[in-house]
């Protein structure tokens, strides 16, 4: 049995760290392609350019089109080649990170991730989630290595809308429960082996940190301030969840999220919001103790994560739609098969309705 734990080459988190970007990545290359949204470029360009002032490194800023799709990855690959860039830096949120990682992979150059939000655990992973042009889940792209550097400027992240931090908490909420399921089933992880005790300890610490600091961090960010609780939650959402999911494994929660991407009603929700409800569904699927389910539901209600289908944007429950979600969650190759028991679409369908009923009861 081979155990594997993987992580980015360096993880840096601190107040004002973006201004030190040159210091952390100058050895990686001489011409850097910086991917960000148009607004992200406006907000960070001056700081990034100041960081590289006086150096012999050239910067090329390119706006991201909004979807981590095959077409966008190919387009940006051409931008990289045409400008002779030898490093990719992704600045922004999850889909930009996944795109930057894929572009760097296909062009064999280093990648640096600079989150401006803490809404997913995507920054640290050797994984890109590819979507269709319409925003539906398409595939996981497993990469041969993690980013060279992940740099988190907490002064920027703490000024982002609180809903984004809460969405990150929702994504991180699944980490411990999916890790536990994978260990129970002795599943192979995304790191290419079995889970290490270190990775599972990180997954457990992630959950404990969310419970201890989640509400405090949300309240602080609503007031555009950064406290120790905010610092802790940013680390939990980004690093602890990232290492925990990748080196322990994904299970039902993320598969159920992927199923919900097919429903138009859920398209306005963030990844982590859908994952949070997927976590509740996984707990119902496992028939977890009611005390554990209560803890998760009450935590979600406390910070504003979905616990019902109505919270997921589904005002009218249609049997065909819920079964479609269940069938997609059970598609060939999905992570739901890392659960420590056989799972069929009918089981997922029932668990979704069961989670909705519990959510409505506690609301």
GROMACS .gro file of C-alpha atoms in nm:
model
  363
    1UNK     CA    1   0.000   0.000   0.000
    2UNK     CA    2   0.146   0.332  -0.110
    3UNK     CA    3   0.058   0.647   0.081
    4UNK     CA    4   0.098   0.984  -0.090
    5UNK     CA    5   0.056   1.344   0.022
    6UNK     CA    6   0.105   1.632  -0.221
    7UNK     CA    7   0.099   2.011  -0.192
    8UNK     CA    8   0.211   2.330  -0.367
    9UNK     CA    9   0.581   2.410  -0.362
   10UNK     CA   10   0.522   2.710  -0.136
   11UNK     CA   11   0.214   2.852   0.038
   12UNK     CA   12   0.230   3.217   0.144
   13UNK     CA   13  -0.046   3.401   0.330
   14UNK     CA   14  -0.036   3.745   0.483
   15UNK     CA   15  -0.154   4.103   0.484
   16UNK     CA   16  -0.024   4.295   0.179
   17UNK     CA   17   0.168   3.998   0.031
   18UNK     CA   18   0.075   4.085  -0.329
   19UNK     CA   19   0.331   4.363  -0.323
   20UNK     CA   20   0.596   4.095  -0.262
   21UNK     CA   21   0.498   3.884  -0.564
   22UNK     CA   22   0.828   3.947  -0.745
   23UNK     CA   23   1.026   3.833  -0.441
   24UNK     CA   24   0.841   3.500  -0.433
   25UNK     CA   25   0.837   3.409  -0.805
   26UNK     CA   26   1.121   3.594  -0.979
   27UNK     CA   27   1.323   3.273  -1.023
   28UNK     CA   28   1.050   3.096  -1.222
   29UNK     CA   29   1.083   3.279  -1.556
   30UNK     CA   30   1.139   3.599  -1.751
   31UNK     CA   31   0.800   3.673  -1.908
   32UNK     CA   32   0.482   3.622  -1.712
   33UNK     CA   33   0.129   3.579  -1.845
   34UNK     CA   34  -0.111   3.714  -1.582
   35UNK     CA   35  -0.470   3.589  -1.613
   36UNK     CA   36  -0.749   3.772  -1.430
   37UNK     CA   37  -1.094   3.911  -1.494
   38UNK     CA   38  -1.105   4.261  -1.641
   39UNK     CA   39  -1.203   4.395  -1.300
   40UNK     CA   40  -0.931   4.185  -1.135
   41UNK     CA   41  -0.671   4.338  -1.365
   42UNK     CA   42  -0.794   4.687  -1.277
   43UNK     CA   43  -0.774   4.613  -0.903
   44UNK     CA   44  -0.434   4.441  -0.891
   45UNK     CA   45  -0.231   4.561  -1.191
   46UNK     CA   46  -0.072   4.863  -1.022
   47UNK     CA   47   0.041   4.657  -0.721
   48UNK     CA   48   0.179   4.379  -0.939
   49UNK     CA   49   0.361   4.619  -1.171
   50UNK     CA   50   0.510   4.801  -0.871
   51UNK     CA   51   0.634   4.467  -0.734
   52UNK     CA   52   0.825   4.399  -1.059
   53UNK     CA   53   0.947   4.757  -1.105
   54UNK     CA   54   1.316   4.766  -1.189
   55UNK     CA   55   1.336   4.396  -1.268
   56UNK     CA   56   1.408   4.240  -1.609
   57UNK     CA   57   1.083   4.041  -1.603
   58UNK     CA   58   0.810   4.136  -1.851
   59UNK     CA   59   0.439   4.114  -1.767
   60UNK     CA   60   0.153   4.034  -2.008
   61UNK     CA   61  -0.198   4.089  -1.868
   62UNK     CA   62  -0.481   3.896  -2.035
   63UNK     CA   63  -0.852   3.906  -1.935
   64UNK     CA   64  -1.022   3.575  -1.856
   65UNK     CA   65  -1.345   3.510  -2.047
   66UNK     CA   66  -1.535   3.366  -1.751
   67UNK     CA   67  -1.551   2.989  -1.803
   68UNK     CA   68  -1.289   2.719  -1.754
   69UNK     CA   69  -1.369   2.547  -2.081
   70UNK     CA   70  -1.160   2.371  -2.341
   71UNK     CA   71  -1.203   2.667  -2.578
   72UNK     CA   72  -1.078   2.917  -2.320
   73UNK     CA   73  -0.781   2.698  -2.228
   74UNK     CA   74  -0.687   2.671  -2.596
   75UNK     CA   75  -0.731   3.046  -2.653
   76UNK     CA   76  -0.507   3.137  -2.363
   77UNK     CA   77  -0.250   2.880  -2.470
   78UNK     CA   78  -0.219   3.070  -2.798
   79UNK     CA   79  -0.181   3.400  -2.608
   80UNK     CA   80   0.101   3.244  -2.406
   81UNK     CA   81   0.281   3.113  -2.715
   82UNK     CA   82   0.238   3.432  -2.917
   83UNK     CA   83   0.390   3.637  -2.634
   84UNK     CA   84   0.668   3.385  -2.553
   85UNK     CA   85   0.562   3.368  -2.188
   86UNK     CA   86   0.732   3.114  -1.962
   87UNK     CA   87   0.521   3.149  -1.644
   88UNK     CA   88   0.144   3.168  -1.586
   89UNK     CA   89  -0.004   3.357  -1.290
   90UNK     CA   90  -0.377   3.319  -1.219
   91UNK     CA   91  -0.526   3.604  -1.015
   92UNK     CA   92  -0.885   3.582  -0.891
   93UNK     CA   93  -1.115   3.287  -0.818
   94UNK     CA   94  -1.155   2.915  -0.878
   95UNK     CA   95  -1.225   2.906  -1.252
   96UNK     CA   96  -0.931   3.136  -1.323
   97UNK     CA   97  -0.703   2.911  -1.115
   98UNK     CA   98  -0.822   2.598  -1.292
   99UNK     CA   99  -0.772   2.764  -1.631
  100UNK     CA  100  -0.426   2.895  -1.540
  101UNK     CA  101  -0.321   2.549  -1.418
  102UNK     CA  102  -0.448   2.383  -1.736
  103UNK     CA  103  -0.279   2.639  -1.965
  104UNK     CA  104   0.050   2.597  -1.778
  105UNK     CA  105   0.021   2.218  -1.794
  106UNK     CA  106  -0.041   2.201  -2.168
  107UNK     CA  107   0.249   2.440  -2.233
  108UNK     CA  108   0.488   2.292  -1.977
  109UNK     CA  109   0.552   2.612  -1.780
  110UNK     CA  110   0.528   2.690  -1.406
  111UNK     CA  111   0.201   2.821  -1.259
  112UNK     CA  112   0.147   3.061  -0.969
  113UNK     CA  113  -0.192   3.106  -0.804
  114UNK     CA  114  -0.296   3.436  -0.642
  115UNK     CA  115  -0.645   3.413  -0.488
  116UNK     CA  116  -0.835   3.737  -0.439
  117UNK     CA  117  -1.119   3.541  -0.276
  118UNK     CA  118  -1.130   3.234  -0.050
  119UNK     CA  119  -1.434   3.072  -0.207
  120UNK     CA  120  -1.289   2.729  -0.302
  121UNK     CA  121  -0.999   2.496  -0.226
  122UNK     CA  122  -0.886   2.508  -0.591
  123UNK     CA  123  -0.567   2.717  -0.543
  124UNK     CA  124  -0.338   2.448  -0.402
  125UNK     CA  125  -0.444   2.146  -0.605
  126UNK     CA  126  -0.301   1.955  -0.901
  127UNK     CA  127  -0.648   1.952  -1.053
  128UNK     CA  128  -0.855   2.158  -1.294
  129UNK     CA  129  -1.231   2.124  -1.317
  130UNK     CA  130  -1.337   2.168  -1.679
  131UNK     CA  131  -1.686   2.294  -1.767
  132UNK     CA  132  -1.880   2.326  -2.089
  133UNK     CA  133  -1.934   2.671  -2.242
  134UNK     CA  134  -2.279   2.663  -2.076
  135UNK     CA  135  -2.129   2.611  -1.729
  136UNK     CA  136  -2.210   2.242  -1.682
  137UNK     CA  137  -1.947   2.011  -1.532
  138UNK     CA  138  -1.751   1.830  -1.802
  139UNK     CA  139  -1.445   1.656  -1.652
  140UNK     CA  140  -1.163   1.657  -1.400
  141UNK     CA  141  -0.820   1.726  -1.547
  142UNK     CA  142  -0.564   1.559  -1.317
  143UNK     CA  143  -0.232   1.743  -1.339
  144UNK     CA  144   0.116   1.597  -1.280
  145UNK     CA  145   0.209   1.856  -1.016
  146UNK     CA  146   0.071   2.124  -0.786
  147UNK     CA  147   0.127   2.497  -0.840
  148UNK     CA  148   0.480   2.618  -0.773
  149UNK     CA  149   0.354   2.901  -0.551
  150UNK     CA  150   0.021   2.994  -0.392
  151UNK     CA  151   0.018   3.350  -0.259
  152UNK     CA  152  -0.279   3.483  -0.060
  153UNK     CA  153  -0.300   3.853   0.024
  154UNK     CA  154  -0.545   3.857   0.315
  155UNK     CA  155  -0.600   4.233   0.288
  156UNK     CA  156  -0.756   4.171  -0.055
  157UNK     CA  157  -0.947   3.855   0.037
  158UNK     CA  158  -1.103   4.012   0.347
  159UNK     CA  159  -1.249   4.293   0.134
  160UNK     CA  160  -1.431   4.052  -0.102
  161UNK     CA  161  -1.805   3.996  -0.047
  162UNK     CA  162  -1.875   3.784   0.262
  163UNK     CA  163  -2.080   3.544   0.051
  164UNK     CA  164  -1.761   3.434  -0.127
  165UNK     CA  165  -1.586   3.350   0.200
  166UNK     CA  166  -1.898   3.161   0.313
  167UNK     CA  167  -1.900   2.969  -0.017
  168UNK     CA  168  -1.540   2.870   0.054
  169UNK     CA  169  -1.649   2.747   0.393
  170UNK     CA  170  -1.914   2.537   0.217
  171UNK     CA  171  -1.651   2.380  -0.008
  172UNK     CA  172  -1.422   2.318   0.290
  173UNK     CA  173  -1.710   2.171   0.491
  174UNK     CA  174  -1.705   1.861   0.270
  175UNK     CA  175  -1.333   1.796   0.318
  176UNK     CA  176  -1.342   1.601   0.644
  177UNK     CA  177  -1.654   1.399   0.560
  178UNK     CA  178  -1.533   1.302   0.213
  179UNK     CA  179  -1.188   1.220   0.352
  180UNK     CA  180  -1.345   1.000   0.619
  181UNK     CA  181  -1.553   0.815   0.357
  182UNK     CA  182  -1.246   0.755   0.139
  183UNK     CA  183  -1.046   0.619   0.430
  184UNK     CA  184  -1.332   0.387   0.527
  185UNK     CA  185  -1.347   0.252   0.170
  186UNK     CA  186  -0.967   0.247   0.131
  187UNK     CA  187  -1.010   0.449  -0.188
  188UNK     CA  188  -0.724   0.583  -0.394
  189UNK     CA  189  -0.686   0.957  -0.359
  190UNK     CA  190  -0.625   1.224  -0.621
  191UNK     CA  191  -0.261   1.222  -0.507
  192UNK     CA  192  -0.222   0.875  -0.658
  193UNK     CA  193  -0.216   0.652  -0.351
  194UNK     CA  194  -0.385   0.597  -0.017
  195UNK     CA  195  -0.443   0.874   0.236
  196UNK     CA  196  -0.167   0.958   0.482
  197UNK     CA  197  -0.240   1.017   0.849
  198UNK     CA  198  -0.102   1.368   0.802
  199UNK     CA  199  -0.355   1.449   0.530
  200UNK     CA  200  -0.646   1.317   0.736
  201UNK     CA  201  -0.528   1.520   1.037
  202UNK     CA  202  -0.533   1.827   0.813
  203UNK     CA  203  -0.887   1.741   0.698
  204UNK     CA  204  -1.001   1.709   1.061
  205UNK     CA  205  -0.832   2.038   1.151
  206UNK     CA  206  -1.012   2.200   0.859
  207UNK     CA  207  -1.355   2.102   0.999
  208UNK     CA  208  -1.263   2.208   1.352
  209UNK     CA  209  -1.142   2.546   1.226
  210UNK     CA  210  -1.466   2.606   1.035
  211UNK     CA  211  -1.678   2.534   1.343
  212UNK     CA  212  -1.459   2.749   1.570
  213UNK     CA  213  -1.400   3.051   1.345
  214UNK     CA  214  -1.655   3.041   1.061
  215UNK     CA  215  -1.917   3.273   1.209
  216UNK     CA  216  -1.657   3.511   1.355
  217UNK     CA  217  -1.484   3.535   1.018
  218UNK     CA  218  -1.809   3.596   0.830
  219UNK     CA  219  -1.904   3.882   1.063
  220UNK     CA  220  -1.558   4.038   1.034
  221UNK     CA  221  -1.557   4.023   0.653
  222UNK     CA  222  -1.906   4.174   0.644
  223UNK     CA  223  -1.741   4.472   0.812
  224UNK     CA  224  -1.447   4.464   0.566
  225UNK     CA  225  -1.201   4.379   0.844
  226UNK     CA  226  -0.941   4.105   0.881
  227UNK     CA  227  -0.914   3.935   1.219
  228UNK     CA  228  -0.734   3.620   1.337
  229UNK     CA  229  -1.057   3.431   1.269
  230UNK     CA  230  -1.052   3.556   0.908
  231UNK     CA  231  -0.687   3.451   0.871
  232UNK     CA  232  -0.774   3.106   1.009
  233UNK     CA  233  -1.072   3.060   0.777
  234UNK     CA  234  -0.876   3.172   0.473
  235UNK     CA  235  -0.614   2.910   0.557
  236UNK     CA  236  -0.885   2.647   0.617
  237UNK     CA  237  -1.071   2.726   0.293
  238UNK     CA  238  -0.755   2.740   0.085
  239UNK     CA  239  -0.475   2.526   0.228
  240UNK     CA  240  -0.628   2.285   0.481
  241UNK     CA  241  -0.918   2.198   0.254
  242UNK     CA  242  -0.692   2.182  -0.052
  243UNK     CA  243  -0.447   1.937   0.101
  244UNK     CA  244  -0.725   1.746   0.276
  245UNK     CA  245  -0.939   1.685  -0.031
  246UNK     CA  246  -0.656   1.608  -0.268
  247UNK     CA  247  -0.453   1.378  -0.048
  248UNK     CA  248  -0.755   1.205   0.116
  249UNK     CA  249  -1.007   1.205  -0.168
  250UNK     CA  250  -1.349   1.324  -0.279
  251UNK     CA  251  -1.668   1.125  -0.232
  252UNK     CA  252  -2.043   1.190  -0.258
  253UNK     CA  253  -2.062   1.562  -0.173
  254UNK     CA  254  -1.871   1.679  -0.480
  255UNK     CA  255  -2.038   1.425  -0.709
  256UNK     CA  256  -2.377   1.556  -0.597
  257UNK     CA  257  -2.254   1.910  -0.662
  258UNK     CA  258  -2.167   1.802  -1.016
  259UNK     CA  259  -2.519   1.667  -1.059
  260UNK     CA  260  -2.673   1.997  -0.953
  261UNK     CA  261  -2.473   2.189  -1.216
  262UNK     CA  262  -2.717   2.045  -1.473
  263UNK     CA  263  -3.014   2.229  -1.317
  264UNK     CA  264  -3.068   2.583  -1.442
  265UNK     CA  265  -3.216   2.684  -1.108
  266UNK     CA  266  -2.883   2.626  -0.931
  267UNK     CA  267  -2.660   2.814  -1.174
  268UNK     CA  268  -2.661   3.131  -0.961
  269UNK     CA  269  -2.512   2.945  -0.665
  270UNK     CA  270  -2.140   2.927  -0.602
  271UNK     CA  271  -1.952   2.597  -0.613
  272UNK     CA  272  -1.914   2.583  -0.235
  273UNK     CA  273  -2.280   2.656  -0.172
  274UNK     CA  274  -2.378   2.353  -0.378
  275UNK     CA  275  -2.106   2.143  -0.215
  276UNK     CA  276  -2.243   2.232   0.130
  277UNK     CA  277  -2.583   2.088   0.040
  278UNK     CA  278  -2.404   1.791  -0.118
  279UNK     CA  279  -2.233   1.735   0.218
  280UNK     CA  280  -2.568   1.718   0.392
  281UNK     CA  281  -2.692   1.472   0.127
  282UNK     CA  282  -2.379   1.260   0.181
  283UNK     CA  283  -2.447   1.247   0.556
  284UNK     CA  284  -2.803   1.130   0.489
  285UNK     CA  285  -2.672   0.875   0.239
  286UNK     CA  286  -2.438   0.742   0.510
  287UNK     CA  287  -2.713   0.748   0.772
  288UNK     CA  288  -2.478   0.947   0.995
  289UNK     CA  289  -2.575   1.003   1.359
  290UNK     CA  290  -2.843   1.268   1.400
  291UNK     CA  291  -2.612   1.467   1.630
  292UNK     CA  292  -2.360   1.501   1.346
  293UNK     CA  293  -2.627   1.598   1.093
  294UNK     CA  294  -2.768   1.853   1.340
  295UNK     CA  295  -2.423   2.004   1.389
  296UNK     CA  296  -2.375   2.047   1.014
  297UNK     CA  297  -2.725   2.186   0.952
  298UNK     CA  298  -2.704   2.432   1.241
  299UNK     CA  299  -2.361   2.548   1.126
  300UNK     CA  300  -2.489   2.601   0.771
  301UNK     CA  301  -2.790   2.796   0.900
  302UNK     CA  302  -2.562   3.005   1.123
  303UNK     CA  303  -2.342   3.126   0.838
  304UNK     CA  304  -2.592   3.115   0.551
  305UNK     CA  305  -2.525   2.798   0.350
  306UNK     CA  306  -2.804   2.600   0.174
  307UNK     CA  307  -2.980   2.325   0.368
  308UNK     CA  308  -3.291   2.281   0.149
  309UNK     CA  309  -3.371   2.246  -0.221
  310UNK     CA  310  -3.540   2.585  -0.203
  311UNK     CA  311  -3.209   2.730  -0.080
  312UNK     CA  312  -3.056   2.567  -0.389
  313UNK     CA  313  -3.289   2.772  -0.609
  314UNK     CA  314  -3.537   2.488  -0.667
  315UNK     CA  315  -3.878   2.630  -0.582
  316UNK     CA  316  -4.076   2.342  -0.730
  317UNK     CA  317  -3.944   1.990  -0.670
  318UNK     CA  318  -3.978   1.782  -0.987
  319UNK     CA  319  -3.906   1.411  -0.964
  320UNK     CA  320  -3.740   1.401  -1.306
  321UNK     CA  321  -3.504   1.687  -1.220
  322UNK     CA  322  -3.394   1.536  -0.890
  323UNK     CA  323  -3.343   1.198  -1.057
  324UNK     CA  324  -3.134   1.369  -1.326
  325UNK     CA  325  -2.910   1.513  -1.051
  326UNK     CA  326  -2.886   1.168  -0.891
  327UNK     CA  327  -2.799   0.997  -1.219
  328UNK     CA  328  -2.530   1.252  -1.302
  329UNK     CA  329  -2.387   1.216  -0.951
  330UNK     CA  330  -2.358   0.844  -1.024
  331UNK     CA  331  -2.205   0.884  -1.370
  332UNK     CA  332  -1.919   0.651  -1.460
  333UNK     CA  333  -1.596   0.760  -1.294
  334UNK     CA  334  -1.763   0.991  -1.043
  335UNK     CA  335  -1.618   1.031  -0.694
  336UNK     CA  336  -1.938   0.900  -0.536
  337UNK     CA  337  -1.795   0.551  -0.589
  338UNK     CA  338  -1.540   0.630  -0.319
  339UNK     CA  339  -1.818   0.584  -0.064
  340UNK     CA  340  -1.767   0.272   0.152
  341UNK     CA  341  -2.084   0.105   0.020
  342UNK     CA  342  -2.264   0.058  -0.311
  343UNK     CA  343  -2.449   0.368  -0.430
  344UNK     CA  344  -2.722   0.379  -0.695
  345UNK     CA  345  -2.907   0.679  -0.841
  346UNK     CA  346  -3.219   0.580  -0.649
  347UNK     CA  347  -3.020   0.603  -0.323
  348UNK     CA  348  -2.898   0.951  -0.409
  349UNK     CA  349  -3.248   1.061  -0.511
  350UNK     CA  350  -3.382   0.951  -0.172
  351UNK     CA  351  -3.092   1.113   0.014
  352UNK     CA  352  -3.149   1.446  -0.163
  353UNK     CA  353  -3.514   1.449  -0.059
  354UNK     CA  354  -3.416   1.332   0.289
  355UNK     CA  355  -3.164   1.614   0.327
  356UNK     CA  356  -3.424   1.863   0.206
  357UNK     CA  357  -3.675   1.738   0.465
  358UNK     CA  358  -3.421   1.766   0.746
  359UNK     CA  359  -3.318   2.110   0.633
  360UNK     CA  360  -3.676   2.231   0.629
  361UNK     CA  361  -3.733   2.080   0.975
  362UNK     CA  362  -3.442   2.268   1.133
  363UNK     CA  363  -3.518   2.595   0.953
   0.00000   0.00000   0.00000
